[in-house]
PDB file of C-alpha atoms in Angstrom:
ATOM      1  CA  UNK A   1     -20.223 -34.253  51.422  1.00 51.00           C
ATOM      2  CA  UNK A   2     -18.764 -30.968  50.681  1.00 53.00           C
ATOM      3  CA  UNK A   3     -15.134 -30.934  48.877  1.00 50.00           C
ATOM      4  CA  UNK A   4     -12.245 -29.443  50.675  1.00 53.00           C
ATOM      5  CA  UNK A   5     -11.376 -25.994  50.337  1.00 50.00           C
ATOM      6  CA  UNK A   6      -8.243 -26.858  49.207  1.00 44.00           C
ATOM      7  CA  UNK A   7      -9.129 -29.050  46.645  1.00 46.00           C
ATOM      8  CA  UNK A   8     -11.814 -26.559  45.042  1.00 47.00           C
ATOM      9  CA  UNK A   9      -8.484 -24.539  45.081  1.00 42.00           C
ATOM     10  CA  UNK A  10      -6.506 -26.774  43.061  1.00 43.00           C
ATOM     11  CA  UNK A  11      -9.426 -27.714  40.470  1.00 43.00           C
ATOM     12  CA  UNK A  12      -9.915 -23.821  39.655  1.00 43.00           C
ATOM     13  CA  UNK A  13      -5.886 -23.425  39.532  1.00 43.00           C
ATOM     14  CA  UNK A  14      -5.761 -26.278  36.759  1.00 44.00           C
ATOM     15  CA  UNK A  15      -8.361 -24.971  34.705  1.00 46.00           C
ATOM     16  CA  UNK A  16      -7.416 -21.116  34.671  1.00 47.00           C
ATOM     17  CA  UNK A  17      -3.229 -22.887  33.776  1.00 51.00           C
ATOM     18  CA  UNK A  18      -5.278 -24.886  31.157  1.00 49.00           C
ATOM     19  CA  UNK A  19      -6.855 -21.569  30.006  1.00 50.00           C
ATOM     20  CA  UNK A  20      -3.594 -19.885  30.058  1.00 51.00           C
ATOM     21  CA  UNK A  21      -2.115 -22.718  27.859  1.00 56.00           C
ATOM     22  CA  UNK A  22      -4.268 -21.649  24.994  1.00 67.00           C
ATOM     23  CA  UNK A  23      -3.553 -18.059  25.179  1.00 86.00           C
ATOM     24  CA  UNK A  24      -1.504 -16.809  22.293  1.00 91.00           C
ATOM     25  CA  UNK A  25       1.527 -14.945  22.367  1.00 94.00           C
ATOM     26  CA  UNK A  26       1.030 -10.613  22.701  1.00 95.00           C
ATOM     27  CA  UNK A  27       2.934  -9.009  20.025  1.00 96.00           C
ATOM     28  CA  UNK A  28       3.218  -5.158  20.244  1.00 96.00           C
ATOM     29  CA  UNK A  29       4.570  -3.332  17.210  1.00 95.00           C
ATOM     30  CA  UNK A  30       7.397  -0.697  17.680  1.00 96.00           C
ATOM     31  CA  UNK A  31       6.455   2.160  16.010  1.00 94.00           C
ATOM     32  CA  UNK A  32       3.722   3.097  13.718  1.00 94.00           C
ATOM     33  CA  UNK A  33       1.575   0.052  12.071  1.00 95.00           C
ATOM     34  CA  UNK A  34       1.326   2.526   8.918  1.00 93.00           C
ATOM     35  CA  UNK A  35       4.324   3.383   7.749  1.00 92.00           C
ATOM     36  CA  UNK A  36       5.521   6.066   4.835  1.00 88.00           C
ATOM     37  CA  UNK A  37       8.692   6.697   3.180  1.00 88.00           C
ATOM     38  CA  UNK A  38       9.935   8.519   0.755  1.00 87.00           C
ATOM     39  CA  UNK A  39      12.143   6.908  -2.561  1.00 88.00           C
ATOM     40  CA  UNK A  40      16.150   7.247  -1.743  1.00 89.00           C
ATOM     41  CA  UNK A  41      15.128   7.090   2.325  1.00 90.00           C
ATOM     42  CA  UNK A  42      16.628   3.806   3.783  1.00 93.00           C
ATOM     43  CA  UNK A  43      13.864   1.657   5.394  1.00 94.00           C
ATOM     44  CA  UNK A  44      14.680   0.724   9.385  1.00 95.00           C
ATOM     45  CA  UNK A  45      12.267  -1.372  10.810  1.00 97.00           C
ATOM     46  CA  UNK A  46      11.458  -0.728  14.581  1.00 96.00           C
ATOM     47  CA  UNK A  47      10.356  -4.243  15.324  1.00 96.00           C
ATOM     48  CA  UNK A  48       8.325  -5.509  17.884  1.00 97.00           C
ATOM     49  CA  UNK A  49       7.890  -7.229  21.255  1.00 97.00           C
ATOM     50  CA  UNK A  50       6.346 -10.117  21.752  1.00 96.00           C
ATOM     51  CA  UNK A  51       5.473 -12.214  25.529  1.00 94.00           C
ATOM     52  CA  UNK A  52       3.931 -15.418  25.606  1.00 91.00           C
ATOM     53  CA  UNK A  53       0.970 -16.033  27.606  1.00 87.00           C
ATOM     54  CA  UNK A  54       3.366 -16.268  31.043  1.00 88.00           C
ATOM     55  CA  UNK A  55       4.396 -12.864  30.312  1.00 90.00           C
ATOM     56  CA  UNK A  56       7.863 -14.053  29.359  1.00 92.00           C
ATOM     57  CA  UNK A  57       9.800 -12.087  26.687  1.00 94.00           C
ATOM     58  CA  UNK A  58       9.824 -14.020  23.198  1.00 94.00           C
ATOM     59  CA  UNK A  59      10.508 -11.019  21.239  1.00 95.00           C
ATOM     60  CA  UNK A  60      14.237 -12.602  20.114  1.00 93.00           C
ATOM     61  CA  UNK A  61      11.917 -16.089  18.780  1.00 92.00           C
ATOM     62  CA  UNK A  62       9.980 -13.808  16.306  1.00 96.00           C
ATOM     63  CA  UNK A  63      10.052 -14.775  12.806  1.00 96.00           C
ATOM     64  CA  UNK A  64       9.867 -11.578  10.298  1.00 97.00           C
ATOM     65  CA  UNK A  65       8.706 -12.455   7.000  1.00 97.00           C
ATOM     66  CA  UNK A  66       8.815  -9.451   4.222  1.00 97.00           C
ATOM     67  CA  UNK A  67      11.391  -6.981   2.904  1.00 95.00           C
ATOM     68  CA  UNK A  68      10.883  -3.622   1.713  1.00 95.00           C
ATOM     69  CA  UNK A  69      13.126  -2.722  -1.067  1.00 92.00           C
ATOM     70  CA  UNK A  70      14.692   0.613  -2.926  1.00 91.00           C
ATOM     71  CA  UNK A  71      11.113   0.846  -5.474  1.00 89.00           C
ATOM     72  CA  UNK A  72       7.812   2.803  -4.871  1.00 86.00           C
ATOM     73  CA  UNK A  73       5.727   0.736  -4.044  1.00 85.00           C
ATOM     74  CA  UNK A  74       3.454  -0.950  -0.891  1.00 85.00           C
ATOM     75  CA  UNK A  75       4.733  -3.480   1.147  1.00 93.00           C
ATOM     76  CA  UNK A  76       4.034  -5.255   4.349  1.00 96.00           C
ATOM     77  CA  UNK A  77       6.411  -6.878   7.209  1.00 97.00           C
ATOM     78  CA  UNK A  78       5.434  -9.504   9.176  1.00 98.00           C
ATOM     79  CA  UNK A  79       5.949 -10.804  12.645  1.00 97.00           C
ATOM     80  CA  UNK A  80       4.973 -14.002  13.906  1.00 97.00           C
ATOM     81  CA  UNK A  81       5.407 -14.714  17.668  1.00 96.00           C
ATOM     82  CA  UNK A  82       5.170 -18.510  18.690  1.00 91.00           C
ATOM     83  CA  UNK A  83       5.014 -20.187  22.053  1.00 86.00           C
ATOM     84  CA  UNK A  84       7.023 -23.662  23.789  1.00 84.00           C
ATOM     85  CA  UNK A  85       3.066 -24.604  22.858  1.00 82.00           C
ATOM     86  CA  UNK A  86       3.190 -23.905  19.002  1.00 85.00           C
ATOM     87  CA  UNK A  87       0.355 -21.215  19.338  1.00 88.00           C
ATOM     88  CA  UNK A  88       1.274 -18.256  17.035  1.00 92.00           C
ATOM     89  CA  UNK A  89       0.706 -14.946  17.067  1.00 95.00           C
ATOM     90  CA  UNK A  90       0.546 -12.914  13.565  1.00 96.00           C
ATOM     91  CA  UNK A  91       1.110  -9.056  13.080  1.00 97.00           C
ATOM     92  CA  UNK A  92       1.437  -6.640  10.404  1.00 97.00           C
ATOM     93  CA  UNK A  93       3.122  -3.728   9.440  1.00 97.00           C
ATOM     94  CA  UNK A  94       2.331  -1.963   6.142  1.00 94.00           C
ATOM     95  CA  UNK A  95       5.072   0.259   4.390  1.00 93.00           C
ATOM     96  CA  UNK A  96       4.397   2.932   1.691  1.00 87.00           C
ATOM     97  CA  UNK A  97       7.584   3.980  -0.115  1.00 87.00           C
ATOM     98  CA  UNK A  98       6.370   6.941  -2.416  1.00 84.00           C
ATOM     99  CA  UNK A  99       8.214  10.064  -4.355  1.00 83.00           C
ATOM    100  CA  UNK A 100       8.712  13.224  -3.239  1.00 81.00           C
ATOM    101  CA  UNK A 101       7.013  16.023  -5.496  1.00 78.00           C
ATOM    102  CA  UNK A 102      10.038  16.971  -6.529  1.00 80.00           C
ATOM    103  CA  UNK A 103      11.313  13.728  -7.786  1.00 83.00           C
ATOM    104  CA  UNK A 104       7.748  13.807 -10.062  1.00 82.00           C
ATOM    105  CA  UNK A 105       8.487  17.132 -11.537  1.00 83.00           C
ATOM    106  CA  UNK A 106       9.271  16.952 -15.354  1.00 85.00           C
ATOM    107  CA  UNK A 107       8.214  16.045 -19.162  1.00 86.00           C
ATOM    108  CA  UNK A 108       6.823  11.680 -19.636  1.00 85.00           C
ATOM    109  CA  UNK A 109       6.680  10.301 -22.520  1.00 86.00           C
ATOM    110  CA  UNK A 110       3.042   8.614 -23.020  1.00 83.00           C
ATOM    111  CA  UNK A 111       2.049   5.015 -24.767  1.00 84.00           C
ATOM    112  CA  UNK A 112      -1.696   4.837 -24.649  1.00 81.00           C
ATOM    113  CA  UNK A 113      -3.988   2.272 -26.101  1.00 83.00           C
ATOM    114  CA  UNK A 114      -8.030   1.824 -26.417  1.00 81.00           C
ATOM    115  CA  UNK A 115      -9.991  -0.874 -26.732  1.00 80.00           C
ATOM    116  CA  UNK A 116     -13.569  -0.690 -29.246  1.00 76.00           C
ATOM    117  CA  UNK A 117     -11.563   0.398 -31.931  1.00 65.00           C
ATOM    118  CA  UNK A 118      -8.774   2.376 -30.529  1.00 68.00           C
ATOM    119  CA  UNK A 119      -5.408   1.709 -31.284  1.00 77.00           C
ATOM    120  CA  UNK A 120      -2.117   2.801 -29.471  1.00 82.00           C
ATOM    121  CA  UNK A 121      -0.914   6.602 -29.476  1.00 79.00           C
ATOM    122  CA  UNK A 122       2.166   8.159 -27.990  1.00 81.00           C
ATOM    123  CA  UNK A 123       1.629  11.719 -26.656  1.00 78.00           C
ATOM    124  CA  UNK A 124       3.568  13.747 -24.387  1.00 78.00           C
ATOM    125  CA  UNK A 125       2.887  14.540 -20.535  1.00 78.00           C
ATOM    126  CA  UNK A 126       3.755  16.640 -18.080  1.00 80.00           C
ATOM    127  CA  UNK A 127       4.015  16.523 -14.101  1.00 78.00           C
ATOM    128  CA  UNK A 128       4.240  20.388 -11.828  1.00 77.00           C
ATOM    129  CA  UNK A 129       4.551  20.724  -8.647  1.00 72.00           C
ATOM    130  CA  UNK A 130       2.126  22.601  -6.316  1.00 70.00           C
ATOM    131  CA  UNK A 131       2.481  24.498  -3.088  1.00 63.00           C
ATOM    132  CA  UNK A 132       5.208  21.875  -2.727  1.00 63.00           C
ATOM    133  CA  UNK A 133       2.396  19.272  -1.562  1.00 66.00           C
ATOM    134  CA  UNK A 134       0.425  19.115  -4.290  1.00 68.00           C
ATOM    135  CA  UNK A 135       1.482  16.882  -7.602  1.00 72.00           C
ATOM    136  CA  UNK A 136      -0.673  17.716 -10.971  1.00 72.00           C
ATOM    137  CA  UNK A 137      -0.394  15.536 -13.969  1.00 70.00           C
ATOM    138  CA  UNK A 138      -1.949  16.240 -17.463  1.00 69.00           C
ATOM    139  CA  UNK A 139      -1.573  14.575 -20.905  1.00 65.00           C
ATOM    140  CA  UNK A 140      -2.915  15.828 -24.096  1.00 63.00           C
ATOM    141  CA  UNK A 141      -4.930  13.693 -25.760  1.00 60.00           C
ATOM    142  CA  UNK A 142      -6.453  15.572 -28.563  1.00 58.00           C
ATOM    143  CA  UNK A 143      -4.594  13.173 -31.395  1.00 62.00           C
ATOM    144  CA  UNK A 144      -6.676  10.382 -30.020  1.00 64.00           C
ATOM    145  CA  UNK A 145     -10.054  10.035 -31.488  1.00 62.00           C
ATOM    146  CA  UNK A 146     -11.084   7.800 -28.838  1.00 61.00           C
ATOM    147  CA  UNK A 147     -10.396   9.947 -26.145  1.00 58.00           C
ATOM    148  CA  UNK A 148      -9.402  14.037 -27.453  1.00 53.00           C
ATOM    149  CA  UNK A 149      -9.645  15.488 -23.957  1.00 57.00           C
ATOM    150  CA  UNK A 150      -6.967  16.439 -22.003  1.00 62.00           C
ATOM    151  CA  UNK A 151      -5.986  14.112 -18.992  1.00 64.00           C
ATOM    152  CA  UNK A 152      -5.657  15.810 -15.602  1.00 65.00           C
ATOM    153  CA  UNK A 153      -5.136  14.626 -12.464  1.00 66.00           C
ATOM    154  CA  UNK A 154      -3.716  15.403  -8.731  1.00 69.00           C
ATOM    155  CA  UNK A 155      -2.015  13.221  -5.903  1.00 70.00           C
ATOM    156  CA  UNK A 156      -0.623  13.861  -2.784  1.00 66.00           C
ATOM    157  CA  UNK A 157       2.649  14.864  -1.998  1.00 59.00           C
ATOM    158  CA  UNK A 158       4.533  11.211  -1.198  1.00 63.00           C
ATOM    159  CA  UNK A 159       1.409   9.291  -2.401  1.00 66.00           C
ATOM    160  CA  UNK A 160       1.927   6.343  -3.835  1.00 68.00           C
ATOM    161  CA  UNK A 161      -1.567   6.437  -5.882  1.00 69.00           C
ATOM    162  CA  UNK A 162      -3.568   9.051  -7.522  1.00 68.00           C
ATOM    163  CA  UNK A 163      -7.166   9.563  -8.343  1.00 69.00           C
ATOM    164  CA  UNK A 164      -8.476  11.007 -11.840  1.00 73.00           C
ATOM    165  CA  UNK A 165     -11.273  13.287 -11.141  1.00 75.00           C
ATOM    166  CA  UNK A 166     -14.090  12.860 -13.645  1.00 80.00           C
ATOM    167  CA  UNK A 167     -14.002  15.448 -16.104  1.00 77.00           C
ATOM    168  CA  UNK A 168     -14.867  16.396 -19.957  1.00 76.00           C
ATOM    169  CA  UNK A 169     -14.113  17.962 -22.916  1.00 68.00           C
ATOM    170  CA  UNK A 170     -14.198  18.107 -26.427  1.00 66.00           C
ATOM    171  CA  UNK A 171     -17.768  16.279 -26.165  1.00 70.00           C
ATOM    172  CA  UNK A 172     -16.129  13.623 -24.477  1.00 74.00           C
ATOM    173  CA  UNK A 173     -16.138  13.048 -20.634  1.00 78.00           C
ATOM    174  CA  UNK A 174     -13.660  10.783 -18.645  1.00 78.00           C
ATOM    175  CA  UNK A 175     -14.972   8.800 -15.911  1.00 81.00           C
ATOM    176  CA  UNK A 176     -13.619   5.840 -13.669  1.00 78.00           C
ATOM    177  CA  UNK A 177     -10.423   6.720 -13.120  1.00 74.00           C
ATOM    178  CA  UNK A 178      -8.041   4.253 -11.365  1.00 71.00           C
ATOM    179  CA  UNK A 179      -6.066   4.818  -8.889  1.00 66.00           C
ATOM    180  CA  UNK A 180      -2.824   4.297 -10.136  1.00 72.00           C
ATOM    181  CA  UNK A 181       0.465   3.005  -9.460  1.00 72.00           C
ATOM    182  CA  UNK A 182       3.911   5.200  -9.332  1.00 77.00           C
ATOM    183  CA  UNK A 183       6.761   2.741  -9.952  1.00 83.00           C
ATOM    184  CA  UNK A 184      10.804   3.091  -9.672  1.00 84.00           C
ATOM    185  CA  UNK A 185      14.109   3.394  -7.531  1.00 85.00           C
ATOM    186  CA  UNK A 186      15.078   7.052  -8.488  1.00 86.00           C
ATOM    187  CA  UNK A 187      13.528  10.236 -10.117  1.00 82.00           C
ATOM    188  CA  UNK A 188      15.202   9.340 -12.661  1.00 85.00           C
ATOM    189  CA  UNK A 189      12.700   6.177 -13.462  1.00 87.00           C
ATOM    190  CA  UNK A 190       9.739   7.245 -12.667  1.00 86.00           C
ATOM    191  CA  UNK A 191       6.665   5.782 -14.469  1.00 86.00           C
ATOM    192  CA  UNK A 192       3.276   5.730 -14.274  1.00 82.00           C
ATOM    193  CA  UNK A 193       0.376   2.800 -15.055  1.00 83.00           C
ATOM    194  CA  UNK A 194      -2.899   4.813 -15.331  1.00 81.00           C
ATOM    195  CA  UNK A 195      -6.642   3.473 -16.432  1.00 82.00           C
ATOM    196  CA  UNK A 196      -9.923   5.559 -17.214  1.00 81.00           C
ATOM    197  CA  UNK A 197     -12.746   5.786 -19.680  1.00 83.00           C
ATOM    198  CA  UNK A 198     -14.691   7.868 -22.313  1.00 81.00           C
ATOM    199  CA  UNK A 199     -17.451   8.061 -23.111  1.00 82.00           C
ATOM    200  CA  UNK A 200     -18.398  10.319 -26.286  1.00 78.00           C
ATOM    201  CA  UNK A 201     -22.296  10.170 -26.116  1.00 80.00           C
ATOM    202  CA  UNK A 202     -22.641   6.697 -27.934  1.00 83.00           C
ATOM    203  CA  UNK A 203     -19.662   4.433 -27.435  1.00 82.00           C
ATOM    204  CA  UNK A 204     -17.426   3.434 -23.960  1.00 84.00           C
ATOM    205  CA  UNK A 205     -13.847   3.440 -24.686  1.00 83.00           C
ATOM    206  CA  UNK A 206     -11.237   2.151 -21.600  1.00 86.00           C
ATOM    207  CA  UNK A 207      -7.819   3.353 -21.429  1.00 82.00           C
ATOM    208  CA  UNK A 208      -4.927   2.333 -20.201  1.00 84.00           C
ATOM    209  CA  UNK A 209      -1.463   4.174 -20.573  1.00 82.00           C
ATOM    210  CA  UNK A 210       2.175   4.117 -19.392  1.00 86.00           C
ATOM    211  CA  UNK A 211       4.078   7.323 -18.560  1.00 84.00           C
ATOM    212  CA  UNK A 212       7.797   7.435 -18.253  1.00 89.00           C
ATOM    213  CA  UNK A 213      10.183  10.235 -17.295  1.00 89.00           C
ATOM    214  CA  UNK A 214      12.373  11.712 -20.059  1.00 88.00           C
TER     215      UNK A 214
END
């Protein structure tokens, strides 16, 4: 004997709630998901919304987990949405607080060390500006007998990272460049953590220096 209509009803009305049960909170981020931001700018985050699976507003129940704070650096926000059900919800927001080229512009004092032999040199370096947009970095090197090239290298304006280009001279050539960290609250404390290696036709050397701002 065939059900009733109206109990076919109810059945397919308790498993589509029973569905909706499961169905995790909707989070939708305010703003960009990337964001970028320049040493000295204050960070304001935009925040988010978030609706459980009802459609009911939970944005004021999210929990944000992360700070960004007055360093260059990368950091990430997060926002976690939970329902009356304990089924939560994750998002992310990723915040790039970089220099200006301006704030880059100027002479570094170098500490550089080598493994296979090397020992630590100081050198000098410099940082230009380009166009405004364009950051180039170089260090002489030609002191160091592990690596007597000289060290260039470009990032973009706001960047938080640069890439050394593989290059040579001297007989030597540089290869596996880093990309490397800019670190500090000011342009007054600007420093630099860079890694690369030589390679002088029979022996591998890998670098790693600091730069800091005079």
């Amino acid at each position: 004997m065939n059900k009733p209509k109206f109990i076919k009803f109810f059945v397919v009305l308790v498993l589509l709630s029973a569905c909706a049960e499961k169905s995790p909170p909707t989070i939708s981020m305010k703003g960009d998901e990337n964001m970028y931001i320049f040493v000295g700018d204050e960070f304001v985050d935009p925040g988010v919304t978030a609706t459980d699976y009802r459609g009911k507003d939970i944005s004021d129940k999210v929990q944000v987990v992360g700070s960004v704070d007055d360093n260059a650096g990368y950091y990430t926000i997060d926002y976690l949405a939970s329902d009356r059900k304990g089924v939560t919800t994750l998002a992310t927001r990723n915040v790039y607080r970089g220099f200006r080229s301006t704030d880059l512009v100027g002479s570094y004092d170098v500490s550089h060390t080598t493994n296979n032999g090397g020992g630590t040199y100081n050198y000098t370096g410099s940082i230009s500006a380009n166009g405004g947009d364009i950051v180039n970095f170089s260090m002489d090197n030609s002191a160091c007998p592990t690596a007597p090239v000289s060290l260039l290298a470009t990032m973009n304006k706001g960047a938080l990272q640069f890439d050394i280009p593989d290059q040579s001279d001297n007989g030597h050539s540089i290869s596996n460049g880093s990309y490397n960290v800019l670190n500090g609250g000011t342009a007054d404390q600007v420093s630099l953590s860079v890694s690369f290696q030589t390679f002088n036709g029979a022996i591998t050397y890998d670098h790693n220096a600091t730069w800091t701002k005079q």
